[in-house]
Amino acid sequence: METSNITRRRITEYLLEGKRFDSRKLLEYRNIEIESPVSNKAEGSAFVRIGKTEVAAGVKLGVSEPYTDSEDLGTLVTTVELSPLASERFELGPPKIEAIELARVVDRGIRESGFIDFNKLCIKSGEKVWTVFVDIYPLNDDGNLIDASSLAAVAALQNAVMPKYNEKTERVEFGKWTSKKLPLTEHMPLTLTLHKISRSIILDPCREEEDAQETRVSFAISPKGKDCMINAMQKGNESALTQDEISKMIDTAVEEWKKIYPAIAEKIKKVTAR
Amino acid sequence: MIKMAYTKRFDGRAFDELRKMKVKIGVVPRADGSALFSFGDTIAIAAVYGPRPLHPQHMQNPEKGVLRVNYDMLPFSVTERKKPGPNRRSSEISKVIEWALSPAVRIDEFPNTVVDIFIQVLQANASTRCAAINAAAIALAHAGVPMNELVGAVSIGKIDKSIVADLIKEEEDYEDGEGATDMPMAFTSRSNKLCLLQLDGKISGEELKEAIKAGEKACKKVYAEQKKALKMVKE
C-alpha cells in the first residue's frame, strides 16, 4: 500500500529529532545477511537480506561477439526484474523505469569499479568473448533495493566460476565447470545510497522511509590501495541539492563506506567461498 | 614509455572552456515551445506540448500537473546506427532529465494535466543529455510554462588528473593515466541547486567536490546563452 501522508510527516518529524521508527541511528544499516549459493545451476549466486528486504542474484556466462570498440574485452549485462512476488506495488510485464534505473545503477557500479577483469574474458579477439549476465531478483521489498541489489550482485560475482568451454565445437558445455574462478580484481564495489528527508540524511531506509524521501544519491565506492574511489553515482528524484548538501553527502558516503566496507567485504568472501 | 599527462585538450580548448554553444528557438513551429541547443557538434532539439489533459486518465494527478520527458537519439546521430525506438539507456536518461527539470517548473497549478517534452539528439559527440536538458529548459520557457528559473547542464570530466568542462567523445574514451570520469550535472539558474548528477569512472571525494564546483561555474555560462536567446524572441 502507498505510505500515507501522516506516516510520511511523522517519519520526517521523528528524523529531525534523530529518531527512527525501528530505533536505528540515522546512518545505521539494518542487519545484513549474505548467503550463497541460491542455485547450484548458476555459475555464481547469492542471497542478500538487509532487514526484511531480500534479493537474490545469479551469474550465468555466455559467449558472444565483442563490441567493435573493445574487441578483446568481455561484456556485462545486468538486469533487474521487479516481480509482483516481492511487493504488491510491482506488476507483471516488461520492465518499467524503476527496474531499468535500478539495473543500470548496479551495472555502472560494477563496470566502472573494474571489479570484473574483462581483459581476461576474451576467447578470440574480435570474434568471441565471454558475456557475464547478472540477473537480480528482489524477493521482498522493504526499501533500499539499490544497495541490496548491488550487494547481491557483487556476492554472486564473487561466488562465480568459469563454465567449461569446448575449443573444438567452440561452445560452452553448460553444467560443467572448471576450477577457475571468474576473473575479478581487488576493486570490489559497495553501493551506499543516502536519502534526504527534509534536513535529515539517512542510510538504508525501510519502505515507508523511502516513500518519505525527497531525493537520494547513490555512491558505488571501491577500495584503491589504502584509500577508496567513487566509481559511480546517481542522483534520483526531483528535489535539488545545494553545494553544501552535496558536499556533506559525499563526505558522509565516504566516511560510512570506510566504516562498514571491511567487514562486509570479508563476509562476502567468506560466504561465497567454494 | 612515459605517458604524457592530459595537459592539453584534444580540441585545444582551455580546461574550463565549453564548446561553442548555439541556441535556436521555435525550431518546431507546431509545438507550444521548442528549441535547438548545441555544444559544438552535439545537437539536440526539444519540443514542448502542454499543459494539456493527460491521457490515459488514470495517470492524471488531481493535485498537480505531471512533467513527462522523452529523450531519444536519431539512428544516424552516432557512428554505429542506433536501433530506432526507446531502449534502457534512453528510458533512464528521460527519467533523470525529468528529475532535473522538475524543480524549475511550476506545474503544480495545473492539476490533471501533462507537460510533454520530446527531445531528439540529431548529432552526437558526447554530453547529449546535457544538451538535451539545455534545449528542454529553453523550450519550456518558450512554451510559456510557468517556471521559477532555468536549468543549465554541462558534463564535467576528470581526464587523467585534470578537471575539464564539456567532454567530447575522445575525452570520454581516454584511457591513459587515471583514465576518464564522466560527470553530467545540472544546476538551477537562480537558486543554484544541483538537480542532475551522475558519475562513472574513478574519482576521490575531494576531486568530486572540485568537479561539482566547476560544474556550477560552467552551468552559469550555459544559462547566459539560454537567457540571451530567450530575450531575442519576439512573439
Coordinates of C-alpha atoms in Angstrom, one line a residue:
Chain A
M1 CA 0.0 0.0 0.0
E2 CA 1.1 3.6 -0.5
T3 CA 2.5 5.2 2.6
S4 CA 0.0 7.7 4.0
N5 CA 0.9 11.4 4.3
I6 CA 0.5 11.2 8.0
T7 CA 3.1 8.5 8.2
R8 CA 5.5 10.4 6.0
R9 CA 5.1 13.5 8.1
R10 CA 5.7 11.5 11.3
I11 CA 8.8 9.9 9.8
T12 CA 10.1 13.4 8.9
E13 CA 9.4 14.8 12.3
Y14 CA 11.0 11.9 14.1
L15 CA 14.1 12.1 11.9
L16 CA 14.6 15.8 12.8
E17 CA 14.8 14.6 16.4
G18 CA 17.3 12.0 15.3
K19 CA 14.9 9.1 15.8
R20 CA 13.6 6.3 13.6
F21 CA 10.6 4.0 14.0
D22 CA 12.8 1.0 14.5
S23 CA 15.2 2.8 16.9
R24 CA 18.1 2.8 14.5
K25 CA 20.6 5.7 14.2
L26 CA 20.2 7.8 11.0
L27 CA 23.2 6.2 9.3
E28 CA 22.8 2.7 10.7
Y29 CA 22.1 -0.2 8.4
R30 CA 19.7 -3.0 9.4
N31 CA 21.2 -6.4 9.9
I32 CA 22.9 -7.6 6.7
E33 CA 22.9 -11.3 5.9
I34 CA 24.5 -12.9 2.9
E35 CA 24.1 -16.5 1.8
S36 CA 25.4 -18.4 -1.1
P37 CA 24.5 -20.2 -3.3
V38 CA 20.9 -19.7 -4.4
S39 CA 21.1 -22.3 -7.2
N40 CA 23.7 -24.9 -7.9
K41 CA 22.9 -24.5 -11.6
A42 CA 24.3 -20.9 -11.6
E43 CA 28.0 -20.0 -12.3
G44 CA 27.6 -18.0 -9.1
S45 CA 24.7 -16.8 -6.9
A46 CA 23.8 -15.2 -3.6
F47 CA 21.0 -14.1 -1.4
V48 CA 21.2 -10.8 0.5
R49 CA 18.9 -9.8 3.3
I50 CA 19.0 -6.3 4.7
G51 CA 16.4 -6.3 7.4
K52 CA 13.3 -7.6 5.7
T53 CA 14.5 -6.6 2.2
E54 CA 15.6 -9.7 0.3
V55 CA 17.3 -10.0 -3.0
A56 CA 18.6 -13.0 -5.0
A57 CA 21.2 -12.6 -7.7
G58 CA 22.7 -15.1 -10.1
V59 CA 25.5 -15.0 -12.6
K60 CA 25.4 -17.0 -15.8
L61 CA 28.1 -16.8 -18.5
G62 CA 27.5 -16.9 -22.2
V63 CA 29.6 -16.4 -25.3
S64 CA 29.0 -13.5 -27.7
E65 CA 30.6 -11.2 -30.1
P66 CA 32.6 -8.3 -28.6
Y67 CA 31.7 -4.7 -29.2
T68 CA 33.6 -3.2 -32.1
D69 CA 35.3 -0.6 -29.9
S70 CA 36.7 -3.2 -27.5
E71 CA 37.4 -6.3 -29.4
D72 CA 39.2 -8.2 -26.7
L73 CA 37.1 -7.3 -23.7
G74 CA 34.3 -9.4 -22.2
T75 CA 30.9 -7.8 -21.7
L76 CA 28.5 -7.4 -18.8
V77 CA 24.7 -7.5 -18.9
T78 CA 22.8 -6.6 -15.8
T79 CA 19.1 -7.0 -15.4
V80 CA 16.7 -6.5 -12.5
E81 CA 13.1 -7.8 -12.6
L82 CA 10.7 -6.3 -10.1
S83 CA 8.4 -9.3 -9.8
P84 CA 5.0 -8.9 -8.2
L85 CA 6.1 -11.7 -5.9
A86 CA 8.2 -9.2 -4.0
S87 CA 5.7 -6.4 -3.5
E88 CA 2.1 -5.6 -4.3
R89 CA 3.4 -2.5 -6.0
F90 CA 5.1 -4.4 -8.7
E91 CA 3.3 -5.6 -11.8
L92 CA 3.9 -8.3 -14.4
G93 CA 5.1 -7.2 -17.8
P94 CA 8.0 -5.5 -19.5
P95 CA 10.4 -3.7 -17.1
K96 CA 9.3 -0.3 -16.1
I97 CA 11.6 2.7 -15.4
E98 CA 12.2 1.7 -11.7
A99 CA 13.6 -1.7 -12.8
I100 CA 15.6 -0.2 -15.6
E101 CA 17.2 2.5 -13.5
L102 CA 18.0 0.1 -10.7
A103 CA 19.7 -2.3 -13.1
R104 CA 21.7 0.5 -14.7
V105 CA 22.9 1.9 -11.4
V106 CA 24.0 -1.5 -10.2
D107 CA 25.6 -2.2 -13.6
R108 CA 27.6 1.1 -13.6
G109 CA 29.0 0.4 -10.1
I110 CA 30.3 -3.0 -11.1
R111 CA 31.5 -1.9 -14.5
E112 CA 33.3 1.3 -13.5
S113 CA 35.0 -0.1 -10.4
G114 CA 36.9 -2.6 -12.6
F115 CA 35.8 -5.4 -10.3
I116 CA 35.4 -7.8 -13.2
D117 CA 38.7 -8.2 -15.2
F118 CA 37.2 -8.0 -18.7
N119 CA 40.6 -8.4 -20.3
K120 CA 40.7 -12.0 -19.1
L121 CA 37.3 -12.7 -20.6
C122 CA 38.4 -12.8 -24.2
I123 CA 38.2 -16.1 -26.1
K124 CA 39.2 -15.0 -29.5
S125 CA 39.9 -11.3 -30.2
G126 CA 37.3 -9.6 -32.3
E127 CA 35.2 -12.8 -32.5
K128 CA 34.3 -14.4 -29.2
V129 CA 34.2 -13.1 -25.7
W130 CA 32.5 -14.1 -22.5
T131 CA 29.4 -12.2 -21.5
V132 CA 28.7 -12.0 -17.8
F133 CA 25.0 -12.0 -17.1
V134 CA 24.0 -10.7 -13.7
D135 CA 20.3 -11.3 -13.0
I136 CA 18.9 -9.7 -9.9
Y137 CA 15.6 -10.6 -8.4
P138 CA 14.3 -8.8 -5.3
L139 CA 12.2 -11.3 -3.4
N140 CA 10.9 -8.9 -0.7
D141 CA 10.8 -5.2 -1.0
D142 CA 11.2 -3.4 2.3
G143 CA 13.2 -0.4 0.9
N144 CA 16.8 0.2 -0.1
L145 CA 16.7 -2.1 -3.2
I146 CA 19.6 -0.3 -4.8
D147 CA 22.1 -1.2 -2.0
A148 CA 20.7 -4.7 -1.5
S149 CA 20.8 -5.4 -5.3
S150 CA 24.3 -4.2 -5.7
L151 CA 25.5 -6.2 -2.8
A152 CA 23.7 -9.4 -4.0
A153 CA 25.3 -8.9 -7.5
V154 CA 28.8 -8.4 -6.1
A155 CA 28.4 -11.5 -3.9
A156 CA 27.1 -13.6 -6.8
L157 CA 30.1 -12.5 -8.9
Q158 CA 32.5 -13.3 -6.1
N159 CA 30.9 -16.8 -6.0
A160 CA 31.2 -17.4 -9.7
V161 CA 33.3 -20.0 -11.5
M162 CA 34.0 -20.3 -15.2
P163 CA 32.0 -22.9 -17.2
K164 CA 33.7 -25.4 -19.4
Y165 CA 34.4 -24.2 -23.0
N166 CA 34.9 -26.7 -25.7
E167 CA 37.6 -25.4 -28.0
K168 CA 36.7 -27.8 -30.8
T169 CA 33.0 -27.2 -31.0
E170 CA 33.5 -23.6 -29.9
R171 CA 30.6 -24.0 -27.5
V172 CA 30.0 -23.7 -23.8
E173 CA 29.4 -27.0 -22.0
F174 CA 26.8 -25.8 -19.6
G175 CA 26.5 -27.6 -16.4
K176 CA 30.2 -28.4 -16.3
W177 CA 32.5 -26.1 -14.5
T178 CA 36.2 -25.5 -14.5
S179 CA 38.2 -24.9 -11.3
K180 CA 38.8 -21.4 -12.5
K181 CA 37.1 -18.5 -10.8
L182 CA 35.5 -15.7 -12.7
P183 CA 38.4 -13.2 -13.0
L184 CA 37.9 -10.5 -10.5
T185 CA 40.1 -7.7 -9.1
E186 CA 40.5 -6.3 -5.6
H187 CA 38.2 -3.4 -6.5
M188 CA 35.1 -4.9 -5.1
P189 CA 32.5 -2.1 -5.0
L190 CA 29.9 -1.5 -2.4
T191 CA 27.0 0.8 -3.0
L192 CA 25.6 3.2 -0.4
T193 CA 22.6 5.3 -1.1
L194 CA 22.0 8.4 1.0
H195 CA 18.4 9.5 1.3
K196 CA 17.4 13.1 2.1
I197 CA 14.2 13.6 4.1
S198 CA 13.7 17.2 5.0
R199 CA 17.0 18.2 6.6
S200 CA 17.9 14.6 7.6
I201 CA 20.2 12.3 5.7
I202 CA 19.7 8.6 6.3
L203 CA 21.1 5.3 5.1
D204 CA 19.2 2.1 4.4
P205 CA 15.6 3.3 4.5
C206 CA 12.7 0.8 5.0
R207 CA 9.8 1.1 2.6
E208 CA 8.0 3.9 4.5
E209 CA 11.1 5.9 5.0
E210 CA 12.0 5.6 1.3
D211 CA 8.5 6.9 0.4
A212 CA 9.1 9.9 2.6
Q213 CA 12.4 10.6 0.7
E214 CA 12.8 13.8 -1.3
T215 CA 16.0 12.9 -3.1
R216 CA 18.6 10.1 -3.0
V217 CA 22.2 9.9 -4.1
S218 CA 23.8 6.5 -4.7
F219 CA 27.6 6.1 -4.5
A220 CA 29.4 3.0 -5.7
I221 CA 32.7 3.0 -3.9
S222 CA 35.6 0.6 -4.2
P223 CA 39.0 0.3 -2.5
K224 CA 42.0 1.9 -4.1
G225 CA 45.2 1.0 -2.2
K226 CA 44.6 2.1 1.3
D227 CA 42.1 4.7 0.2
C228 CA 38.9 4.4 -1.9
M229 CA 37.5 5.8 -5.1
I230 CA 34.0 6.7 -6.2
N231 CA 33.1 4.7 -9.3
A232 CA 29.5 5.5 -10.0
M233 CA 26.9 7.9 -8.8
Q234 CA 23.3 8.6 -9.4
K235 CA 21.1 11.3 -8.0
G236 CA 17.5 10.2 -8.1
N237 CA 14.2 12.1 -7.6
E238 CA 13.1 15.6 -8.1
S239 CA 14.3 17.7 -5.2
A240 CA 17.5 19.7 -5.9
L241 CA 20.6 20.0 -3.6
T242 CA 22.7 22.9 -2.6
Q243 CA 26.5 22.7 -2.9
D244 CA 26.8 22.3 0.9
E245 CA 24.3 19.5 0.9
I246 CA 26.0 17.5 -1.8
S247 CA 29.5 18.1 -0.3
K248 CA 28.2 16.8 3.0
M249 CA 26.7 13.8 1.3
I250 CA 30.0 13.0 -0.4
D251 CA 31.9 13.1 2.9
T252 CA 29.2 11.1 4.7
A253 CA 29.2 8.4 2.0
V254 CA 33.0 8.0 2.0
E255 CA 33.1 8.0 5.8
E256 CA 30.4 5.4 6.2
W257 CA 31.9 3.3 3.5
K258 CA 35.2 3.2 5.3
K259 CA 33.4 2.1 8.5
I260 CA 31.3 -0.8 7.0
Y261 CA 33.3 -1.9 4.0
P262 CA 36.0 -4.1 5.6
A263 CA 33.5 -6.3 7.5
I264 CA 31.1 -6.6 4.5
A265 CA 33.9 -7.5 2.1
E266 CA 35.2 -10.1 4.4
K267 CA 31.7 -11.6 4.9
I268 CA 31.2 -11.8 1.2
K269 CA 34.4 -13.6 0.6
K270 CA 33.8 -16.0 3.4
V271 CA 30.2 -16.8 2.5
T272 CA 30.8 -17.2 -1.2
A273 CA 34.0 -19.4 -1.0
R274 CA 33.6 -22.8 -2.6
Chain B
M1 CA 57.4 4.6 -22.3
I2 CA 56.4 7.6 -20.3
K3 CA 52.8 8.5 -20.8
M4 CA 52.0 12.2 -21.2
A5 CA 49.7 13.7 -18.6
Y6 CA 46.5 15.2 -20.0
T7 CA 47.6 18.8 -20.0
K8 CA 46.3 19.9 -23.4
R9 CA 42.8 19.0 -24.6
F10 CA 42.3 17.2 -27.9
D11 CA 40.5 20.2 -29.4
G12 CA 42.7 22.8 -27.9
R13 CA 40.1 24.3 -25.5
A14 CA 41.0 25.6 -22.0
F15 CA 40.0 23.2 -19.3
D16 CA 37.0 25.3 -18.2
E17 CA 36.1 26.3 -21.8
L18 CA 32.8 24.9 -23.2
R19 CA 32.4 24.2 -26.9
K20 CA 30.7 26.9 -28.9
M21 CA 27.0 27.0 -27.9
K22 CA 24.3 27.6 -30.4
V23 CA 20.6 28.2 -29.5
K24 CA 17.7 28.5 -31.9
I25 CA 14.2 29.0 -30.6
G26 CA 11.0 27.9 -32.3
V27 CA 12.5 25.2 -34.4
V28 CA 9.3 23.2 -34.2
P29 CA 6.5 25.7 -35.1
R30 CA 3.8 23.2 -34.4
A31 CA 4.8 22.8 -30.7
D32 CA 3.8 25.1 -27.9
G33 CA 7.5 25.7 -27.4
S34 CA 10.7 24.4 -28.9
A35 CA 14.4 25.0 -29.1
L36 CA 17.6 23.7 -30.5
F37 CA 20.8 23.6 -28.4
S38 CA 24.2 22.6 -29.4
F39 CA 27.6 22.2 -27.8
G40 CA 29.9 22.2 -30.8
D41 CA 28.8 19.2 -32.9
T42 CA 26.4 17.7 -30.2
I43 CA 23.0 18.9 -31.3
A44 CA 19.6 18.4 -29.5
I45 CA 16.2 19.7 -30.3
A46 CA 13.3 19.8 -27.8
A47 CA 9.6 20.4 -28.3
V48 CA 7.1 21.1 -25.5
Y49 CA 3.4 20.3 -25.7
G50 CA 1.1 21.4 -22.9
P51 CA 0.0 21.8 -20.2
R52 CA -2.7 19.6 -21.8
P53 CA -5.1 16.9 -20.4
L54 CA -3.2 13.8 -19.5
H55 CA -4.3 10.5 -21.1
P56 CA -4.9 7.8 -20.1
Q57 CA -6.9 9.5 -17.4
H58 CA -5.8 7.1 -14.6
M59 CA -2.3 8.6 -14.8
Q60 CA -3.6 12.1 -14.0
N61 CA -2.7 13.7 -10.7
P62 CA -5.6 15.7 -9.3
E63 CA -3.1 17.6 -7.1
K64 CA -0.7 18.9 -9.7
G65 CA 0.5 18.7 -13.3
V66 CA 2.8 16.0 -14.5
L67 CA 6.1 16.5 -16.4
R68 CA 6.9 13.8 -18.9
V69 CA 10.1 13.7 -20.8
N70 CA 11.0 11.5 -23.8
Y71 CA 14.7 11.6 -24.8
D72 CA 16.0 9.7 -27.8
M73 CA 18.7 9.8 -30.4
L74 CA 18.2 9.6 -34.2
P75 CA 19.6 6.3 -35.6
F76 CA 22.1 8.3 -37.7
S77 CA 23.2 10.6 -35.0
V78 CA 26.0 8.2 -34.0
T79 CA 28.8 6.4 -35.7
E80 CA 27.2 3.0 -35.5
R81 CA 23.5 3.1 -36.3
K82 CA 21.3 3.2 -33.2
K83 CA 18.2 1.0 -33.5
P84 CA 15.2 3.2 -33.6
G85 CA 12.9 3.4 -30.6
P86 CA 13.3 3.5 -26.9
N87 CA 15.9 1.4 -25.1
R88 CA 17.1 1.1 -21.5
R89 CA 19.6 3.9 -21.8
S90 CA 17.1 6.4 -23.3
S91 CA 14.5 5.4 -20.6
E92 CA 16.9 6.2 -17.8
I93 CA 18.1 9.4 -19.4
S94 CA 14.5 10.5 -20.0
K95 CA 13.8 10.0 -16.3
V96 CA 16.9 11.9 -15.0
I97 CA 16.1 14.8 -17.3
E98 CA 12.5 14.8 -15.9
W99 CA 14.0 15.0 -12.4
A100 CA 16.5 17.7 -13.4
L101 CA 13.8 20.0 -14.8
S102 CA 11.1 19.4 -12.2
P103 CA 12.5 21.8 -9.5
A104 CA 12.3 24.7 -12.1
V105 CA 8.8 24.0 -13.4
R106 CA 5.7 25.3 -11.7
I107 CA 3.0 23.0 -13.0
D108 CA 1.6 22.3 -9.6
E109 CA -1.1 24.8 -10.5
F110 CA -2.3 22.7 -13.4
P111 CA -4.0 19.6 -12.0
N112 CA -4.7 16.6 -14.2
T113 CA -2.5 18.0 -17.0
V114 CA 0.7 16.9 -18.5
V115 CA 3.6 18.9 -20.0
D116 CA 5.2 16.7 -22.5
I117 CA 8.8 17.3 -23.6
F118 CA 10.1 15.4 -26.6
I119 CA 13.8 15.5 -27.2
Q120 CA 15.8 14.2 -30.2
V121 CA 19.5 14.2 -30.5
L122 CA 20.4 15.0 -34.1
Q123 CA 24.1 14.6 -33.9
A124 CA 26.1 13.2 -31.0
N125 CA 29.6 13.9 -29.8
A126 CA 29.2 13.3 -26.0
S127 CA 27.2 15.4 -23.5
T128 CA 23.9 14.6 -25.3
R129 CA 21.9 14.5 -22.1
C130 CA 23.3 17.9 -21.1
A131 CA 22.5 19.4 -24.5
A132 CA 19.0 17.8 -24.2
I133 CA 18.4 19.5 -20.8
N134 CA 19.5 22.8 -22.1
A135 CA 17.2 22.6 -25.1
A136 CA 14.3 21.4 -23.0
A137 CA 14.6 24.2 -20.4
I138 CA 14.6 26.8 -23.2
A139 CA 11.6 25.1 -24.9
L140 CA 9.7 25.1 -21.6
A141 CA 10.3 28.9 -21.3
H142 CA 9.3 29.4 -24.9
A143 CA 6.1 27.5 -24.4
G144 CA 5.2 29.8 -21.5
V145 CA 5.1 27.1 -18.9
P146 CA 5.4 28.9 -15.5
M147 CA 8.9 28.5 -14.2
N148 CA 10.9 29.5 -11.2
E149 CA 14.1 29.6 -13.1
L150 CA 16.0 27.9 -15.9
V151 CA 18.2 24.8 -15.8
G152 CA 21.6 24.5 -17.3
A153 CA 23.6 21.3 -17.7
V154 CA 27.2 20.5 -18.5
S155 CA 29.3 17.4 -18.4
I156 CA 32.3 17.7 -16.2
G157 CA 35.1 15.3 -16.6
K158 CA 38.2 14.2 -14.8
I159 CA 40.6 13.3 -17.6
D160 CA 43.7 11.8 -16.1
K161 CA 44.3 14.3 -13.3
S162 CA 42.6 17.3 -14.9
I163 CA 39.1 18.6 -14.3
V164 CA 37.6 19.7 -17.7
A165 CA 34.3 21.0 -18.8
D166 CA 32.0 19.8 -21.6
L167 CA 33.5 16.5 -22.6
I168 CA 33.9 15.3 -26.2
K169 CA 33.8 11.6 -27.2
E170 CA 37.6 11.3 -27.3
E171 CA 37.9 12.5 -23.8
E172 CA 35.1 10.2 -22.6
D173 CA 37.1 7.3 -24.0
Y174 CA 40.5 8.5 -22.6
E175 CA 42.3 5.6 -21.0
D176 CA 45.8 6.8 -20.1
G177 CA 46.9 7.8 -16.6
E178 CA 43.9 7.9 -14.3
G179 CA 41.5 7.5 -17.2
A180 CA 38.2 9.3 -17.7
T181 CA 35.5 10.1 -15.2
D182 CA 32.3 11.5 -16.7
M183 CA 30.0 13.6 -14.6
P184 CA 27.0 15.1 -16.2
M185 CA 25.4 17.7 -13.9
A186 CA 22.8 20.4 -14.0
F187 CA 22.1 23.4 -11.8
T188 CA 19.1 25.6 -11.5
S189 CA 19.9 29.1 -12.6
R190 CA 18.7 31.2 -9.7
S191 CA 18.7 29.0 -6.6
N192 CA 22.0 27.4 -7.8
K193 CA 21.0 23.9 -6.8
L194 CA 22.2 20.7 -8.2
C195 CA 19.4 18.9 -10.0
L196 CA 21.2 16.3 -12.0
L197 CA 24.3 14.4 -11.0
Q198 CA 25.5 11.1 -12.5
L199 CA 29.0 9.8 -12.5
D200 CA 31.0 6.9 -13.9
G201 CA 34.7 6.4 -13.6
K202 CA 37.3 6.7 -10.8
I203 CA 37.4 9.7 -8.6
S204 CA 38.1 10.7 -5.0
G205 CA 35.6 12.5 -2.8
E206 CA 37.7 15.7 -2.8
E207 CA 38.1 15.7 -6.6
L208 CA 34.4 15.1 -6.9
K209 CA 33.7 18.2 -4.8
E210 CA 36.0 20.2 -7.0
A211 CA 34.3 18.9 -10.1
I212 CA 30.9 19.9 -8.8
K213 CA 32.2 23.5 -8.2
A214 CA 33.5 23.5 -11.7
G215 CA 30.1 22.3 -12.9
E216 CA 28.3 25.2 -11.1
K217 CA 30.6 27.7 -12.9
A218 CA 30.1 26.0 -16.3
C219 CA 26.3 25.9 -15.9
K220 CA 26.3 29.7 -15.4
K221 CA 27.8 30.1 -18.9
V222 CA 25.1 27.9 -20.3
Y223 CA 22.5 30.0 -18.5
A224 CA 23.9 33.2 -20.0
E225 CA 23.4 31.7 -23.5
Q226 CA 19.9 30.5 -22.7
K227 CA 18.9 33.9 -21.4
K228 CA 20.4 35.7 -24.3
A229 CA 18.5 33.6 -26.8
L230 CA 15.2 33.9 -24.9
K231 CA 15.5 37.7 -24.8
M232 CA 15.7 37.8 -28.6
V233 CA 12.3 36.0 -29.0
K234 CA 9.6 38.4 -30.2
E235 CA 6.2 36.9 -30.0

